[in-house]
Tab-separated table of C-alpha atoms in Angstrom:
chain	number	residue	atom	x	y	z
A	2	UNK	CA	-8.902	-4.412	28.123
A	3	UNK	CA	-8.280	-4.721	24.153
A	4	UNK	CA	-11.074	-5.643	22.482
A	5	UNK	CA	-10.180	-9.198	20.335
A	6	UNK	CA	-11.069	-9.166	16.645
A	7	UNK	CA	-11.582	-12.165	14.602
A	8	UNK	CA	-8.558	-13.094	12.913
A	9	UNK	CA	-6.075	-10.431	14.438
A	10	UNK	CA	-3.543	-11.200	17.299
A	11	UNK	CA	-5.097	-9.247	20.492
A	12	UNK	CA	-1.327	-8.072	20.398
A	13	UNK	CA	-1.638	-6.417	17.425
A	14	UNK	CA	-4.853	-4.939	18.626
A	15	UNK	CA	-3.192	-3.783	21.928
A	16	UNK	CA	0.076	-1.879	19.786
A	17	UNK	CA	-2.150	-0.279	17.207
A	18	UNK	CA	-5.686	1.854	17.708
A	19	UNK	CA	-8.040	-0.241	15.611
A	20	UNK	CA	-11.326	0.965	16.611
A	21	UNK	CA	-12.697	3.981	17.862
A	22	UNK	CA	-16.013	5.433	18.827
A	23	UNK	CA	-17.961	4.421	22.481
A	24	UNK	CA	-19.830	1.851	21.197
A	25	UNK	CA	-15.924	0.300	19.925
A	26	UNK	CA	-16.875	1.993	16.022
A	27	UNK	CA	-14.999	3.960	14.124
A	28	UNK	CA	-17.027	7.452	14.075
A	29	UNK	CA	-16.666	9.711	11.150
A	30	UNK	CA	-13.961	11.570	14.003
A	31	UNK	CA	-12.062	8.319	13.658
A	32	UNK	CA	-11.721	7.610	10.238
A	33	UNK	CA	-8.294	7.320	9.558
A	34	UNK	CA	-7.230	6.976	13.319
A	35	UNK	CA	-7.792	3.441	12.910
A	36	UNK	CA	-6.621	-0.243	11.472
A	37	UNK	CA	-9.601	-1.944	10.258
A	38	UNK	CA	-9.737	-5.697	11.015
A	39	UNK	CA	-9.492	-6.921	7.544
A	40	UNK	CA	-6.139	-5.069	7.389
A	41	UNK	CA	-4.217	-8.402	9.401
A	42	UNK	CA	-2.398	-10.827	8.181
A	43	UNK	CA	-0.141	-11.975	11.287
A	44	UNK	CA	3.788	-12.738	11.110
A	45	UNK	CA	3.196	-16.358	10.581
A	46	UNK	CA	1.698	-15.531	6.874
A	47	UNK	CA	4.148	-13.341	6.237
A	48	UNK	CA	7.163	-16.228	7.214
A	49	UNK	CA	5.141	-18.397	4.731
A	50	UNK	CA	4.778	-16.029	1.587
A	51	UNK	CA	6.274	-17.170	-1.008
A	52	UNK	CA	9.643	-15.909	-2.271
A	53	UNK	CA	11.442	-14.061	-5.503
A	54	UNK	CA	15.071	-13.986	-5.808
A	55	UNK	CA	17.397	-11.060	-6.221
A	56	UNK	CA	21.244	-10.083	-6.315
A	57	UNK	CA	19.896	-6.424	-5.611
A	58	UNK	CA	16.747	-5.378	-4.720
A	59	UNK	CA	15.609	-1.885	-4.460
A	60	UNK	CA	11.934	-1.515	-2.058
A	61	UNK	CA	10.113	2.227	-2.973
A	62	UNK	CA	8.242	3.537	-0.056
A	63	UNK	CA	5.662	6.245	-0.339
A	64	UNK	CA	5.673	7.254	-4.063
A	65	UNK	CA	2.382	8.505	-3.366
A	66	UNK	CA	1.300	9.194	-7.129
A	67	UNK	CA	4.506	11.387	-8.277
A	68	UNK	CA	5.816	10.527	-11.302
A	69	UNK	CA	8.949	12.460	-10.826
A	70	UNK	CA	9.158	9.836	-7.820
A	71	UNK	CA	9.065	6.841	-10.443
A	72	UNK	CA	11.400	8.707	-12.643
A	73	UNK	CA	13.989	8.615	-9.668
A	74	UNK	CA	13.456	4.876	-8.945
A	75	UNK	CA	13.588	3.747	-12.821
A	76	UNK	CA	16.723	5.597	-13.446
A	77	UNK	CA	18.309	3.777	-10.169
A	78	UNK	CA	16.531	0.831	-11.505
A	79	UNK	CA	19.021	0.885	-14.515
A	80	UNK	CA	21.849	2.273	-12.918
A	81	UNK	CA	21.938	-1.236	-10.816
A	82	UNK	CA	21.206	-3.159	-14.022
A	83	UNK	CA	24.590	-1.842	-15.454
A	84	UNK	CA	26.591	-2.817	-11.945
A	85	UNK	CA	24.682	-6.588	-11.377
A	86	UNK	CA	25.802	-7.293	-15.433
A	87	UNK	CA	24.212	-9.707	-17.854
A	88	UNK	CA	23.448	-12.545	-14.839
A	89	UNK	CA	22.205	-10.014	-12.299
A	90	UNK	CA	18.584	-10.168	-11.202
A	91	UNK	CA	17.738	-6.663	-10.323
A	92	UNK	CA	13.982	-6.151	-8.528
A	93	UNK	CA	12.123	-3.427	-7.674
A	94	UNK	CA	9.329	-4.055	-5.091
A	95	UNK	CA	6.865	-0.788	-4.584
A	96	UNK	CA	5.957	-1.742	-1.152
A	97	UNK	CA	2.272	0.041	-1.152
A	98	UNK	CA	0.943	4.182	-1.025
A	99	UNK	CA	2.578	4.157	-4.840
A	100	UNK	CA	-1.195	6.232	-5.560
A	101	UNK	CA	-2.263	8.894	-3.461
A	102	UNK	CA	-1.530	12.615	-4.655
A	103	UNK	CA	-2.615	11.331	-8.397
A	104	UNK	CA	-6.198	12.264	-7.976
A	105	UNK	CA	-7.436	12.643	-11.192
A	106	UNK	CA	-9.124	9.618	-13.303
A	107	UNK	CA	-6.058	10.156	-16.100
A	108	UNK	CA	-2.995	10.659	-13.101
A	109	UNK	CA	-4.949	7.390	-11.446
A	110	UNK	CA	-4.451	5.291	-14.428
A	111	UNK	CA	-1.082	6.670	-15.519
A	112	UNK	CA	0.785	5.669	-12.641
A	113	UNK	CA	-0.836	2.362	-11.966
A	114	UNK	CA	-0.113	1.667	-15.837
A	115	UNK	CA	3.136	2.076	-15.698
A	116	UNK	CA	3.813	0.217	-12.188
A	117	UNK	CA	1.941	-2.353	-14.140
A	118	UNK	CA	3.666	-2.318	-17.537
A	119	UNK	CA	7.093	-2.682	-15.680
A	120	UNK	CA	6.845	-6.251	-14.154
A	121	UNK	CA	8.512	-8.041	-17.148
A	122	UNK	CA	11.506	-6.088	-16.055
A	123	UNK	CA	11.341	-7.088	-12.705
A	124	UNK	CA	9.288	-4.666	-10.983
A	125	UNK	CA	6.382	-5.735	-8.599
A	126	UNK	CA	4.209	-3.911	-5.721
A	127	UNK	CA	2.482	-4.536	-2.457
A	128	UNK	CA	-0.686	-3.059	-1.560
A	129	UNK	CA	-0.402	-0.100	1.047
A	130	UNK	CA	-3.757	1.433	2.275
A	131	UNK	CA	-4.641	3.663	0.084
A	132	UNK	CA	-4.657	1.322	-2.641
A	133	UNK	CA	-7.082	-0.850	-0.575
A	134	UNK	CA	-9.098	1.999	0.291
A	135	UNK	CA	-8.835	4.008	-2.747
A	136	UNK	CA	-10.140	0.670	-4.788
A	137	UNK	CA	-12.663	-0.390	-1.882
A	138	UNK	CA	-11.114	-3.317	-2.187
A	139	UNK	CA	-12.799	-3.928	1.327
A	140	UNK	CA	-16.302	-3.037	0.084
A	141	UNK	CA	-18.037	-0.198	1.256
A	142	UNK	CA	-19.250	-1.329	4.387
A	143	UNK	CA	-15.654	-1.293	5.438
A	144	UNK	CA	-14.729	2.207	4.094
A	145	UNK	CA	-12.405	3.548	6.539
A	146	UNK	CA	-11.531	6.733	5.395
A	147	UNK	CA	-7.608	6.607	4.482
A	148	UNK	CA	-6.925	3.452	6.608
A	149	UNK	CA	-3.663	5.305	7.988
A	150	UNK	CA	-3.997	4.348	11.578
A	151	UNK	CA	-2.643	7.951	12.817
A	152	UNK	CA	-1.946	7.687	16.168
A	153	UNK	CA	-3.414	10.904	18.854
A	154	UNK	CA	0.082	12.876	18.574
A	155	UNK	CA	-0.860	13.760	14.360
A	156	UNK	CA	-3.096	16.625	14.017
A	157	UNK	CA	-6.932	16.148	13.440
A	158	UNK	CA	-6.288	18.447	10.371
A	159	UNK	CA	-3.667	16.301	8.669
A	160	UNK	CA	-6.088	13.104	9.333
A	161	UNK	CA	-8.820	15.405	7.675
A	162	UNK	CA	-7.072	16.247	4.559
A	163	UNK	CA	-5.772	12.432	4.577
A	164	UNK	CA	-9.271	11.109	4.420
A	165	UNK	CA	-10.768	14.404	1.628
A	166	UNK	CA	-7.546	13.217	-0.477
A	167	UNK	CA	-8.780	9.472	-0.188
A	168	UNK	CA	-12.199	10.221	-0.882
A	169	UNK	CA	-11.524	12.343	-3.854
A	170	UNK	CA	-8.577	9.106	-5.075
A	171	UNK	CA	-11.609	7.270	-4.854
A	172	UNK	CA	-13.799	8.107	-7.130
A	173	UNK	CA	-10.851	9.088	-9.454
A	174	UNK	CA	-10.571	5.331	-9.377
A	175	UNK	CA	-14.155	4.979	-9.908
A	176	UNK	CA	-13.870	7.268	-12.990
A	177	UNK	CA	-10.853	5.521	-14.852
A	178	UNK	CA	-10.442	2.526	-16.481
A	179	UNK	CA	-11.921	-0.260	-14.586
A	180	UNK	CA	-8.408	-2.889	-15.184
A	181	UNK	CA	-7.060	-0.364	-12.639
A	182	UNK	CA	-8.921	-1.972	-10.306
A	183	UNK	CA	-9.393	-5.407	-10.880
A	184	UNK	CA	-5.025	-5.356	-11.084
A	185	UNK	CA	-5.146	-3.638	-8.046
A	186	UNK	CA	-6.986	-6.569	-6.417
A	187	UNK	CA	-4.650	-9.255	-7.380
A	188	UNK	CA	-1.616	-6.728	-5.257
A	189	UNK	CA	-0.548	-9.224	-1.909
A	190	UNK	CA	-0.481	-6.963	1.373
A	191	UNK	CA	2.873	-8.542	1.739
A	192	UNK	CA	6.114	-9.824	-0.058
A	193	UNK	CA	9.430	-11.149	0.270
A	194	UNK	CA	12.726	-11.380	-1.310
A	195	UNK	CA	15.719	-13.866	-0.784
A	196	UNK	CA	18.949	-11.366	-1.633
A	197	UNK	CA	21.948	-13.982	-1.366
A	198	UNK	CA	21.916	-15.713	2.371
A	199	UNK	CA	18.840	-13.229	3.971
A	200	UNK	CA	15.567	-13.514	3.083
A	201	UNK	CA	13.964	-10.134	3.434
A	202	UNK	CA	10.055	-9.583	4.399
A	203	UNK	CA	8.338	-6.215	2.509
A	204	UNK	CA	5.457	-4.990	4.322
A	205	UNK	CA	3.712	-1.390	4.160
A	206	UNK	CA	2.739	-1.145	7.978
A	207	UNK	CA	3.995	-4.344	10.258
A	208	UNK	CA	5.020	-7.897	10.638
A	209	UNK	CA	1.117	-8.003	11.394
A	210	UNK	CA	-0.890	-5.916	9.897
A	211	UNK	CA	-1.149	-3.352	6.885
């Protein structure tokens, strides 16, 4: 029997391993095995978020701190600026994990400045879960190592070095600028985008949870 969380759909809870441990915690074993509670949102949210407008949008997955990785996306970026012309509304969305490999206190703020410094040109971002965990933007109580959700088949040594990297993007976070942050905490878990007819949902996990 799944074990029903406040706020979470008990079939969300049933699809994904939230909670591990014997007593139904998350041991320092599970950390990163599973989705913390405060990670759902639910499908009807995400139907109601409100909506930006694009004739081409571009979504970046998993830039995971590399500014090479941004390099590639900005010079796309303008490549479909050229094509949509003068009336075209080209957006990028980063749809979450845009930190994770930039674990110093100067990498931390670098990339986050200049995901930041590019929404007048139409770029925005969705929180994935490292930013949440990186940022403790769940307190500490709720640390949950990296907040992946692995599922049994992944190695315990990739969860490992998931969580060290985590732990060390922490307190890089910790170190630099504190704006980092406090922008990081106004990122939704969720977006979406009408592109002509379709609207299309951006989310970094599921339709229900992050």
């Amino acid at each position: 029997m799944a074990m029903r969380l406040p706020g979470l759909p008990a079939a969300l809870i049933a699809g994904r391993r939230h909670l591990g441990g014997l007593a139904g915690l998350p041991t320092a074993f599970d950390s990163g095995r599973f989705c913390p509670p405060h990670y759902g949102y639910g499908a009807k949210r995400l139907a109601k978020c409100e909506t930006d407008e694009a004739d081409t949008l571009l979504i970046g997955g998993g830039v995971y701190g590399n500014p090479e990785a941004l390099d590639a996306i900005e010079r796309r970026f303008q490549q479909e600026r050229v094509l949509a012309g003068s009336t075209g509304q080209v957006r990028v969305v980063l749809n979450g994990d845009f930190n994770f490999l930039n674990a110093t206190p100067q990498a931390w703020e670098a990339v986050n400045r200049r995901v930041y410094a590019a929404a007048p040109d139409g770029w925005s971002a969705t929180l994935g879960n490292v930013e949440f965990e990186a940022a403790r933007l769940g307190g500490l109580e709720f640390a949950s190592g990296c907040g992946c959700a692995y599922p049994d088949w992944v190695a315990d040594d990739v969860v490992r070095r998931s969580n060290e990297i985590v732990q060390r993007l922490r307190q890089s976070a910790f170190d630099a600028p504190t704006w980092t942050c406090d922008w990081l905490k106004t990122l939704p878990m969720y977006a979406a985008c009408r592109v002509g007819t379709a609207r299309v949902s951006i989310v970094h996990g599921d339709p229900l949870a992050l």
